[in-house]
Structure formats: structure tokens, C-alpha cells
Amino acid sequence: MPENDDDLRPSWVPKEKNPEFACSVMRGIDSAVNSVTDTKYYPKEPLRRVPLRKKLSVEEYVEGVKRGDRMILAKAITLIESNAPKDFDKAQRVLQALLPRTGHSLRIGITGVPGAGKSTFIEAFGQLLCQQGYKVAVLAVDPTSSITGGSILGDKTRMQKLSREPNCFIRPSPSGGTLGGVARKSRETMMLCEAAGCDVILVETVGVGQSETTVRSMVDFFMLVVLTGAGDDLQGIKKGIMELADAIVVNKADGDNLERAKVTQGEYERMVEFIRPATEGWKTHAYRCSALKKTGLLELWAVMREFEKVTKKSGAFENRRKRQIISWVHTMIDEHLHNLFYEDPVIKGRLPEVKAAVLAGVVSPSQAVAELIRTFDIDRAAARQRETTGK
């Protein structure tokens, strides 16, 4: 390689070293710098390659999760979240082996508009549970950009104190554009956390207001976090999300905002009188708390435990779990058929032509769909998937 690297030097870097210039430019891993003479040289021998990470077997995943190994639990969740066809079978075998250890935790969904203080509440509430001896898992779903497809995944960074608790496991996941901000693999992730011995699962969602209903289909207790000044009584009733809430919590009830929080609590308490309870045999009420001052958290935990006691006694708890499993099956069927259809080579080849015909007004959208469905051969698509996955 040439020793002259002027062509690699950015235009904003001075040619002569300047102590006032704080930045430096490194050529890359194929070059090195003599620590004495400060000159660059290029080794003739190839640099040592970093060995690939060892891939765990199904048995290693299962045993690691059973003993609560946080690193293996994180790797198992990564395996579950993988979209690679080669990982699907292995992930399902891990889940199947851990299935008897699942279903014993209390699943709590926490939603609300952005800025309501969900992350701050979860950190304070999670610390309270850890101090009482519970093992907690936090599944924080971050919004995915519709433009770049990326997510910040910064909730673990924001929950600095909670992330240091030995009895707490925090897993941020991208929403993937899912309505309601619930990651596609959140249910499987929840099962892994339960198999690892977690007593309480806290699911924090994106918080998109009226559209956020998917989380209700995967938790036992659904909590809506609200702010003061969110609108009048009629505006509150119009929010369909309130019909799904088992508790409405007015957060940031401290300082100068305390009196407004009391007024807002009363308003929401009146609103729920006109709404059918979200859970059979349980009356939804409005509460207030301050995650910053850590007030009202113990009362909320007592409400959740009372909810668990009442619904288990009436059978509503178990019935909801059964309905959620069936709903999960239906969702997986829809997803599977969706993937088979759009990954079929024949459909991929036909789709641009059909789209162009629809845009040109030659055929109607309904005719286009009917033609694509007639073209689709599910046996051919299933055979191709078996070839891809090796099964």
C-alpha cells in the first residue's frame, strides 16, 4: 500500500501538526504507528483476525436462562428477535423447552402519551419492587423511524439507577413500526424473562394515544399514565384507550403541580363512571403519584396485587390469559401468511406490473388483489420456505 496518505486526508485536517487542533486522523486497521518516531508503517503480515463468537446450543440457552444468567438471557432474546430463517427453528426449540417455567409472573403494561413520565415512573417503581425482593424485567419498546428504520433504544440509559439493580433486567426493543409500539417478538421475550425467574414484567410502550391497544393483548394489568391539562371530560371519554385501562395514574403530582393533579384525578374519576370496566369484576379508578418524589408508588403496587387477587378468584385472570394465547396464535398465522405471500418469487415478479396497472387505471385495486391471490400458490411458497430453513 502507498505510504503517502495525502489522498486519504480530509480537507479540514491541517498538514502540519498543531497543538491547538484536537483531532487526529488514523488510517485504519491495515496500518500502524511507531510509538517512538511517530511514523506510519504498513505490516506485510496480515493482522490477527478476531475469532468468531461461540454459538450456543439449545441446551446451553435453556440451562443459562433457567439459572437466571443475564448474558445468556440477553443472547436468547436476540435469538428470538432474529428474522433470519436459520434462527427460527432453534429459537422455537428454546421456547418449547422453557415453556413449563413460564406464566407465573404478573405482567403489567404501562402506556401514555410521550412526556407523561413513563420511563421515570418505571425506574422508581422498579426500584421499589427490587427493594422488596422481587425480580423485575422491563421490556421498553422504542419507536422505529419510518424513514431510516432505526431506533435510539435509550431507555436503559435513562434508567440509570434501575439498570444497576441486580434483581432487574432491562431490555429495549425497537417497535418495528408496529401499531401501538409493541415489538413483534415481545411475547416471546416476556416468556424468556418469566423462565429466568422474573416475578414482575413491566412493558413500557411507545405511547401514541388512541392507536395504542395492542399491549392489552399481552398483559394482565394495563395502566394508563396521564398528565394534568389533558382536555375536558368529553375529550377524555373520547379516548378509546381509557376503555382498556385497569388504572389511570396522574403522574408528576408534586410541587406546584400537586393541586392540578388532584383536580385531574377527580376529572378522570368522573370519566370512568361512563365507561365499561376493562376487566370483568374490577372497577377502574384514577390515582396520582410522583415518580420523582416516589410518592404514591406503594399504593399503586397494592392496587395491582389486589387486582391479581380479585381476578384470580373470579377466574377473569385465567380467562384473559387463555384469550391472549388464542389471539397470539391468530397473529402468528396472519404474519406467517403475510411473509409467505410477499416472499414468493412469482408474486415478487408480478407485483410491479400489477401496481403499474392499478396506477394507470387499467384495473381496479380489487381486481388486482384477486389476480395476485389467484397467482399465489401456497404449496409452492411453503416448499420454498422449507428449503430456506432447511426443514
CSV table of C-alpha atoms in Angstrom, one decimal:
chain,number,residue,atom,x,y,z
A,1,MET,CA,0.0,0.0,0.0
A,2,PRO,CA,1.3,3.5,-0.7
A,3,GLU,CA,3.0,5.3,2.2
A,4,ASN,CA,1.7,8.6,1.1
A,5,ASP,CA,-1.7,9.1,2.6
A,6,ASP,CA,-2.4,12.6,1.4
A,7,ASP,CA,-5.3,11.3,-0.7
A,8,LEU,CA,-6.9,9.9,2.5
A,9,ARG,CA,-6.5,13.1,4.5
A,10,PRO,CA,-9.8,15.1,4.9
A,11,SER,CA,-9.6,18.7,3.7
A,12,TRP,CA,-10.3,20.0,7.2
A,13,VAL,CA,-7.2,18.4,8.7
A,14,PRO,CA,-4.0,20.6,8.6
A,15,LYS,CA,-0.9,19.0,7.1
A,16,GLU,CA,1.3,20.2,9.9
A,17,LYS,CA,0.7,19.1,13.5
A,18,ASN,CA,-0.9,21.8,15.5
A,19,PRO,CA,-1.3,21.6,19.3
A,20,GLU,CA,-4.5,23.7,19.0
A,21,PHE,CA,-6.1,21.1,16.7
A,22,ALA,CA,-7.7,18.5,18.9
A,23,CYS,CA,-8.5,15.9,16.3
A,24,SER,CA,-6.2,13.3,14.6
A,25,VAL,CA,-6.7,11.0,11.6
A,26,MET,CA,-6.0,7.3,11.7
A,27,ARG,CA,-5.5,5.4,8.5
A,28,GLY,CA,-7.2,2.2,9.7
A,29,ILE,CA,-6.5,-1.3,10.8
A,30,ASP,CA,-4.2,-2.1,8.0
A,31,SER,CA,-1.6,0.5,9.2
A,32,ALA,CA,0.3,1.1,12.5
A,33,VAL,CA,2.2,3.9,14.1
A,34,ASN,CA,5.7,3.7,15.6
A,35,SER,CA,5.3,4.9,19.2
A,36,VAL,CA,8.8,6.3,19.2
A,37,THR,CA,9.3,8.0,15.8
A,38,ASP,CA,5.5,8.6,15.2
A,39,THR,CA,5.8,7.4,11.7
A,40,LYS,CA,3.3,5.1,9.9
A,41,TYR,CA,4.2,1.8,8.5
A,42,TYR,CA,2.2,-1.0,6.9
A,43,PRO,CA,2.9,-4.5,8.2
A,44,LYS,CA,3.3,-7.1,5.5
A,45,GLU,CA,1.8,-9.9,7.6
A,46,PRO,CA,-1.9,-9.9,7.8
A,47,LEU,CA,-3.3,-8.7,11.1
A,48,ARG,CA,-4.6,-11.3,13.5
A,49,ARG,CA,-8.3,-12.0,12.9
A,50,VAL,CA,-10.7,-11.8,15.8
A,51,PRO,CA,-12.2,-15.3,16.5
A,52,LEU,CA,-15.9,-15.6,15.9
A,53,ARG,CA,-18.1,-15.8,19.0
A,54,LYS,CA,-19.1,-19.3,20.0
A,55,LYS,CA,-22.6,-20.1,19.1
A,56,LEU,CA,-24.6,-21.6,22.0
A,57,SER,CA,-26.5,-24.8,21.7
A,58,VAL,CA,-30.2,-25.1,22.5
A,59,GLU,CA,-29.3,-26.9,25.8
A,60,GLU,CA,-26.9,-24.1,26.7
A,61,TYR,CA,-29.5,-21.4,26.1
A,62,VAL,CA,-32.1,-23.3,28.2
A,63,GLU,CA,-29.8,-24.0,31.1
A,64,GLY,CA,-28.5,-20.4,31.1
A,65,VAL,CA,-32.0,-18.9,31.2
A,66,LYS,CA,-33.1,-21.4,33.9
A,67,ARG,CA,-30.3,-20.3,36.2
A,68,GLY,CA,-31.0,-16.6,35.5
A,69,ASP,CA,-27.8,-15.8,33.6
A,70,ARG,CA,-28.4,-12.3,32.4
A,71,MET,CA,-25.9,-12.6,29.5
A,72,ILE,CA,-27.4,-15.8,28.2
A,73,LEU,CA,-30.9,-14.4,28.7
A,74,ALA,CA,-29.9,-11.4,26.5
A,75,LYS,CA,-28.5,-13.7,23.9
A,76,ALA,CA,-31.6,-15.8,23.9
A,77,ILE,CA,-33.8,-12.7,23.4
A,78,THR,CA,-31.6,-11.7,20.5
A,79,LEU,CA,-32.1,-15.2,19.0
A,80,ILE,CA,-35.9,-14.8,19.4
A,81,GLU,CA,-35.9,-11.4,17.8
A,82,SER,CA,-33.8,-12.6,14.8
A,83,ASN,CA,-35.6,-12.5,11.4
A,84,ALA,CA,-33.1,-14.9,9.9
A,85,PRO,CA,-34.8,-18.2,8.8
A,86,LYS,CA,-31.9,-20.3,10.1
A,87,ASP,CA,-32.6,-19.0,13.6
A,88,PHE,CA,-36.3,-19.7,13.7
A,89,ASP,CA,-36.2,-23.4,14.4
A,90,LYS,CA,-33.5,-23.0,17.1
A,91,ALA,CA,-35.5,-20.2,18.8
A,92,GLN,CA,-38.7,-22.3,18.9
A,93,ARG,CA,-36.9,-25.2,20.4
A,94,VAL,CA,-35.5,-23.0,23.2
A,95,LEU,CA,-39.0,-21.6,23.8
A,96,GLN,CA,-40.6,-25.1,23.8
A,97,ALA,CA,-38.1,-26.3,26.4
A,98,LEU,CA,-38.7,-23.3,28.7
A,99,LEU,CA,-42.5,-23.3,28.3
A,100,PRO,CA,-43.2,-25.2,31.6
A,101,ARG,CA,-41.4,-22.4,33.5
A,102,THR,CA,-43.5,-19.5,32.1
A,103,GLY,CA,-46.8,-17.9,33.1
A,104,HIS,CA,-46.0,-17.3,36.8
A,105,SER,CA,-45.3,-13.6,36.7
A,106,LEU,CA,-47.6,-10.6,36.9
A,107,ARG,CA,-47.5,-8.8,33.5
A,108,ILE,CA,-48.0,-5.0,33.7
A,109,GLY,CA,-48.4,-2.8,30.7
A,110,ILE,CA,-47.6,0.9,31.1
A,111,THR,CA,-48.7,3.3,28.4
A,112,GLY,CA,-49.4,7.0,28.0
A,113,VAL,CA,-48.7,10.0,25.8
A,114,PRO,CA,-45.0,10.9,25.2
A,115,GLY,CA,-43.7,13.1,28.1
A,116,ALA,CA,-46.1,11.6,30.7
A,117,GLY,CA,-43.1,10.3,32.6
A,118,LYS,CA,-43.4,6.5,31.8
A,119,SER,CA,-39.7,5.8,32.0
A,120,THR,CA,-39.2,7.8,35.2
A,121,PHE,CA,-42.2,6.0,36.7
A,122,ILE,CA,-40.8,2.6,35.7
A,123,GLU,CA,-37.4,3.4,37.2
A,124,ALA,CA,-38.9,4.5,40.5
A,125,PHE,CA,-41.5,1.7,40.6
A,126,GLY,CA,-38.9,-1.0,39.6
A,127,GLN,CA,-36.5,0.1,42.3
A,128,LEU,CA,-39.4,-0.2,44.8
A,129,LEU,CA,-40.1,-3.8,43.7
A,130,CYS,CA,-36.4,-4.7,43.7
A,131,GLN,CA,-36.1,-3.4,47.3
A,132,GLN,CA,-39.0,-5.6,48.3
A,133,GLY,CA,-37.2,-8.7,47.0
A,134,TYR,CA,-39.0,-9.1,43.6
A,135,LYS,CA,-37.2,-9.9,40.4
A,136,VAL,CA,-38.2,-7.5,37.7
A,137,ALA,CA,-37.9,-7.4,34.0
A,138,VAL,CA,-38.5,-4.2,32.0
A,139,LEU,CA,-39.3,-4.5,28.3
A,140,ALA,CA,-39.0,-1.0,26.9
A,141,VAL,CA,-40.3,-0.6,23.3
A,142,ASP,CA,-38.7,2.3,21.4
A,143,PRO,CA,-40.2,3.9,18.3
A,144,THR,CA,-38.7,2.9,15.0
A,145,SER,CA,-38.1,5.6,12.4
A,146,SER,CA,-40.3,5.2,9.3
A,147,ILE,CA,-37.6,7.0,7.3
A,148,THR,CA,-34.3,5.3,8.4
A,149,GLY,CA,-35.7,2.2,10.1
A,150,GLY,CA,-33.6,2.9,13.2
A,151,SER,CA,-34.3,3.2,16.9
A,152,ILE,CA,-32.5,5.0,19.6
A,153,LEU,CA,-33.0,2.3,22.3
A,154,GLY,CA,-32.1,4.8,25.0
A,155,ASP,CA,-34.5,3.7,27.8
A,156,LYS,CA,-31.9,1.6,29.6
A,157,THR,CA,-29.5,4.6,29.5
A,158,ARG,CA,-32.3,6.8,31.0
A,159,MET,CA,-33.0,4.3,33.8
A,160,GLN,CA,-29.5,4.5,35.3
A,161,LYS,CA,-30.4,3.6,38.9
A,162,LEU,CA,-32.7,0.8,37.9
A,163,SER,CA,-30.2,-0.7,35.5
A,164,ARG,CA,-27.7,-1.1,38.4
A,165,GLU,CA,-30.2,-3.2,40.4
A,166,PRO,CA,-29.0,-6.9,40.4
A,167,ASN,CA,-32.6,-8.1,40.5
A,168,CYS,CA,-33.7,-6.1,37.4
A,169,PHE,CA,-33.2,-7.0,33.7
A,170,ILE,CA,-33.9,-4.2,31.2
A,171,ARG,CA,-34.3,-5.0,27.5
A,172,PRO,CA,-35.0,-2.2,25.0
A,173,SER,CA,-36.6,-3.3,21.7
A,174,PRO,CA,-37.5,-1.5,18.5
A,175,SER,CA,-41.2,-1.2,17.7
A,176,GLY,CA,-40.5,-2.0,14.1
A,177,GLY,CA,-43.4,0.2,13.1
A,178,THR,CA,-46.0,-2.0,14.9
A,179,LEU,CA,-49.2,-0.2,15.8
A,180,GLY,CA,-49.2,0.5,19.5
A,181,GLY,CA,-45.4,0.2,19.7
A,182,VAL,CA,-45.3,-3.4,20.8
A,183,ALA,CA,-42.4,-5.3,19.3
A,184,ARG,CA,-43.3,-8.3,17.2
A,185,LYS,CA,-41.4,-10.6,19.5
A,186,SER,CA,-42.4,-9.1,22.8
A,187,ARG,CA,-44.5,-12.1,23.8
A,188,GLU,CA,-41.6,-14.5,23.3
A,189,THR,CA,-39.3,-12.1,25.2
A,190,MET,CA,-41.7,-12.0,28.1
A,191,MET,CA,-41.8,-15.8,28.2
A,192,LEU,CA,-38.0,-15.9,28.4
A,193,CYS,CA,-37.9,-13.4,31.3
A,194,GLU,CA,-40.5,-15.5,33.1
A,195,ALA,CA,-38.5,-18.6,32.6
A,196,ALA,CA,-35.5,-16.8,34.1
A,197,GLY,CA,-37.4,-16.3,37.3
A,198,CYS,CA,-38.8,-12.8,37.0
A,199,ASP,CA,-41.8,-12.1,39.3
A,200,VAL,CA,-43.0,-8.9,37.6
A,201,ILE,CA,-42.8,-7.9,33.9
A,202,LEU,CA,-43.1,-4.2,33.1
A,203,VAL,CA,-43.9,-3.5,29.5
A,204,GLU,CA,-43.3,0.2,28.5
A,205,THR,CA,-44.8,1.1,25.2
A,206,VAL,CA,-44.2,3.9,22.8
A,207,GLY,CA,-47.3,5.9,23.7
A,208,VAL,CA,-49.2,7.0,20.7
A,209,GLY,CA,-52.6,7.8,22.3
A,210,GLN,CA,-55.7,6.4,20.7
A,211,SER,CA,-53.9,3.9,18.5
A,212,GLU,CA,-52.2,2.0,21.3
A,213,THR,CA,-54.3,-1.1,22.0
A,214,THR,CA,-52.0,-4.0,21.1
A,215,VAL,CA,-50.4,-4.1,24.5
A,216,ARG,CA,-53.7,-5.0,26.1
A,217,SER,CA,-53.5,-8.4,24.4
A,218,MET,CA,-50.3,-9.4,26.2
A,219,VAL,CA,-50.5,-8.1,29.8
A,220,ASP,CA,-52.6,-8.8,32.9
A,221,PHE,CA,-52.8,-5.3,34.3
A,222,PHE,CA,-53.0,-2.3,31.9
A,223,MET,CA,-52.1,1.1,33.3
A,224,LEU,CA,-52.6,4.5,31.6
A,225,VAL,CA,-50.3,7.3,32.7
A,226,VAL,CA,-51.7,10.8,32.1
A,227,LEU,CA,-50.8,14.4,32.7
A,228,THR,CA,-52.7,17.4,34.0
A,229,GLY,CA,-54.4,19.6,31.5
A,230,ALA,CA,-55.1,16.8,29.0
A,231,GLY,CA,-58.5,18.2,28.0
A,232,ASP,CA,-62.1,18.3,29.3
A,233,ASP,CA,-64.3,15.5,30.4
A,234,LEU,CA,-65.7,14.8,26.9
A,235,GLN,CA,-62.2,14.7,25.4
A,236,GLY,CA,-61.1,12.2,28.0
A,237,ILE,CA,-64.1,9.9,27.3
A,238,LYS,CA,-63.4,10.0,23.5
A,239,LYS,CA,-60.0,8.4,24.1
A,240,GLY,CA,-60.6,4.7,23.3
A,241,ILE,CA,-57.5,3.8,25.2
A,242,MET,CA,-59.3,4.5,28.5
A,243,GLU,CA,-61.7,1.7,27.9
A,244,LEU,CA,-58.8,-0.7,28.2
A,245,ALA,CA,-57.2,0.7,31.3
A,246,ASP,CA,-57.4,-1.1,34.7
A,247,ALA,CA,-56.0,2.0,36.4
A,248,ILE,CA,-55.4,5.6,35.4
A,249,VAL,CA,-52.5,7.3,37.0
A,250,VAL,CA,-51.9,11.1,37.1
A,251,ASN,CA,-48.1,11.4,37.2
A,252,LYS,CA,-46.0,14.4,38.3
A,253,ALA,CA,-48.2,15.1,41.3
A,254,ASP,CA,-45.7,17.1,43.2
A,255,GLY,CA,-44.7,20.7,43.9
A,256,ASP,CA,-46.8,23.4,42.2
A,257,ASN,CA,-48.4,20.7,40.1
A,258,LEU,CA,-49.9,18.8,43.1
A,259,GLU,CA,-53.2,20.8,43.2
A,260,ARG,CA,-53.7,20.5,39.4
A,261,ALA,CA,-53.0,16.7,39.7
A,262,LYS,CA,-55.8,16.4,42.4
A,263,VAL,CA,-58.2,18.2,40.1
A,264,THR,CA,-57.2,16.0,37.1
A,265,GLN,CA,-57.6,12.9,39.2
A,266,GLY,CA,-61.1,13.9,40.1
A,267,GLU,CA,-61.9,14.6,36.4
A,268,TYR,CA,-60.7,11.1,35.4
A,269,GLU,CA,-62.6,9.5,38.3
A,270,ARG,CA,-65.8,11.0,36.9
A,271,MET,CA,-64.9,10.0,33.4
A,272,VAL,CA,-64.6,6.3,34.2
A,273,GLU,CA,-68.2,6.3,35.5
A,274,PHE,CA,-69.4,6.4,31.9
A,275,ILE,CA,-67.0,3.7,30.6
A,276,ARG,CA,-67.5,0.0,30.9
A,277,PRO,CA,-64.8,-1.6,33.1
A,278,ALA,CA,-61.8,-3.1,31.2
A,279,THR,CA,-61.8,-6.2,33.3
A,280,GLU,CA,-64.8,-8.2,34.5
A,281,GLY,CA,-65.3,-7.8,38.2
A,282,TRP,CA,-62.8,-4.9,38.6
A,283,LYS,CA,-63.7,-1.2,38.9
A,284,THR,CA,-61.2,1.2,37.2
A,285,HIS,CA,-60.2,4.2,39.3
A,286,ALA,CA,-57.9,7.2,38.9
A,287,TYR,CA,-54.8,7.6,41.1
A,288,ARG,CA,-52.0,10.1,41.4
A,289,CYS,CA,-48.3,9.7,42.1
A,290,SER,CA,-44.9,11.4,41.7
A,291,ALA,CA,-42.2,9.2,40.2
A,292,LEU,CA,-39.7,12.0,41.0
A,293,LYS,CA,-40.6,12.2,44.7
A,294,LYS,CA,-41.5,8.5,44.9
A,295,THR,CA,-44.9,9.1,46.4
A,296,GLY,CA,-48.0,7.0,45.7
A,297,LEU,CA,-46.0,4.0,44.3
A,298,LEU,CA,-46.7,1.7,47.3
A,299,GLU,CA,-50.4,2.4,46.9
A,300,LEU,CA,-50.3,1.6,43.2
A,301,TRP,CA,-48.5,-1.7,43.9
A,302,ALA,CA,-51.2,-2.6,46.5
A,303,VAL,CA,-53.8,-1.9,43.8
A,304,MET,CA,-52.0,-4.2,41.4
A,305,ARG,CA,-51.8,-7.0,44.0
A,306,GLU,CA,-55.5,-6.6,44.8
A,307,PHE,CA,-56.3,-6.8,41.1
A,308,GLU,CA,-54.4,-10.0,40.9
A,309,LYS,CA,-56.2,-11.5,43.9
A,310,VAL,CA,-59.7,-10.4,42.8
A,311,THR,CA,-59.3,-11.6,39.2
A,312,LYS,CA,-57.7,-14.9,40.1
A,313,LYS,CA,-60.5,-15.6,42.5
A,314,SER,CA,-63.2,-14.8,39.9
A,315,GLY,CA,-61.4,-16.6,37.1
A,316,ALA,CA,-61.1,-13.5,34.9
A,317,PHE,CA,-57.3,-13.7,35.2
A,318,GLU,CA,-57.0,-17.1,33.7
A,319,ASN,CA,-59.7,-16.5,31.1
A,320,ARG,CA,-57.8,-13.4,29.9
A,321,ARG,CA,-54.6,-15.4,29.6
A,322,LYS,CA,-56.4,-18.0,27.5
A,323,ARG,CA,-57.8,-15.4,25.2
A,324,GLN,CA,-54.4,-13.8,24.8
A,325,ILE,CA,-52.9,-17.2,23.7
A,326,ILE,CA,-55.5,-17.7,21.1
A,327,SER,CA,-55.1,-14.1,19.9
A,328,TRP,CA,-51.3,-14.8,19.7
A,329,VAL,CA,-52.0,-17.8,17.5
A,330,HIS,CA,-54.1,-15.8,15.1
A,331,THR,CA,-51.5,-13.0,15.0
A,332,MET,CA,-48.8,-15.6,14.2
A,333,ILE,CA,-50.9,-17.1,11.4
A,334,ASP,CA,-51.5,-13.7,9.8
A,335,GLU,CA,-47.8,-12.9,10.0
A,336,HIS,CA,-46.8,-16.3,8.5
A,337,LEU,CA,-49.2,-16.0,5.6
A,338,HIS,CA,-48.1,-12.4,5.0
A,339,ASN,CA,-44.4,-13.5,4.8
A,340,LEU,CA,-45.2,-16.4,2.5
A,341,PHE,CA,-47.1,-14.2,0.1
A,342,TYR,CA,-44.6,-11.4,-0.2
A,343,GLU,CA,-41.5,-13.6,-0.2
A,344,ASP,CA,-42.9,-15.7,-3.1
A,345,PRO,CA,-40.7,-15.2,-6.2
A,346,VAL,CA,-43.7,-15.3,-8.5
A,347,ILE,CA,-45.5,-12.7,-6.5
A,348,LYS,CA,-42.4,-10.5,-6.4
A,349,GLY,CA,-42.1,-10.7,-10.2
A,350,ARG,CA,-45.8,-10.0,-10.8
A,351,LEU,CA,-46.3,-7.3,-8.2
A,352,PRO,CA,-44.6,-4.3,-10.0
A,353,GLU,CA,-46.7,-5.0,-13.2
A,354,VAL,CA,-49.9,-5.1,-11.2
A,355,LYS,CA,-49.1,-1.9,-9.3
A,356,ALA,CA,-48.4,-0.1,-12.5
A,357,ALA,CA,-51.8,-1.3,-13.9
A,358,VAL,CA,-53.6,-0.1,-10.9
A,359,LEU,CA,-51.9,3.3,-11.0
A,360,ALA,CA,-52.7,3.6,-14.7
A,361,GLY,CA,-56.3,2.9,-14.1
A,362,VAL,CA,-56.4,-0.3,-16.2
A,363,VAL,CA,-57.6,-2.5,-13.3
A,364,SER,CA,-59.2,-1.7,-10.0
A,365,PRO,CA,-57.5,-2.4,-6.7
A,366,SER,CA,-60.0,-5.2,-6.0
A,367,GLN,CA,-59.2,-6.9,-9.4
A,368,ALA,CA,-55.5,-6.5,-8.8
A,369,VAL,CA,-55.8,-8.3,-5.4
A,370,ALA,CA,-57.9,-11.1,-6.8
A,371,GLU,CA,-55.4,-11.6,-9.6
A,372,LEU,CA,-52.4,-11.8,-7.2
A,373,ILE,CA,-54.3,-14.2,-4.9
A,374,ARG,CA,-55.0,-16.5,-7.9
A,375,THR,CA,-51.3,-16.3,-8.9
A,376,PHE,CA,-50.2,-17.2,-5.4
A,377,ASP,CA,-49.6,-20.9,-4.8
A,378,ILE,CA,-49.3,-21.6,-1.0
A,379,ASP,CA,-47.8,-25.1,-1.6
A,380,ARG,CA,-45.0,-23.6,-3.7
A,381,ALA,CA,-44.4,-20.9,-1.1
A,382,ALA,CA,-44.3,-23.4,1.7
A,383,ALA,CA,-41.9,-25.6,-0.2
A,384,ARG,CA,-39.6,-22.7,-0.8
A,385,GLN,CA,-39.6,-21.8,2.9
A,386,ARG,CA,-38.7,-25.3,3.9
A,387,GLU,CA,-35.7,-25.1,1.5
A,388,THR,CA,-34.7,-21.8,3.1
A,389,THR,CA,-34.9,-23.0,6.7
A,390,GLY,CA,-33.5,-26.5,5.9
A,391,LYS,CA,-36.6,-28.3,7.1
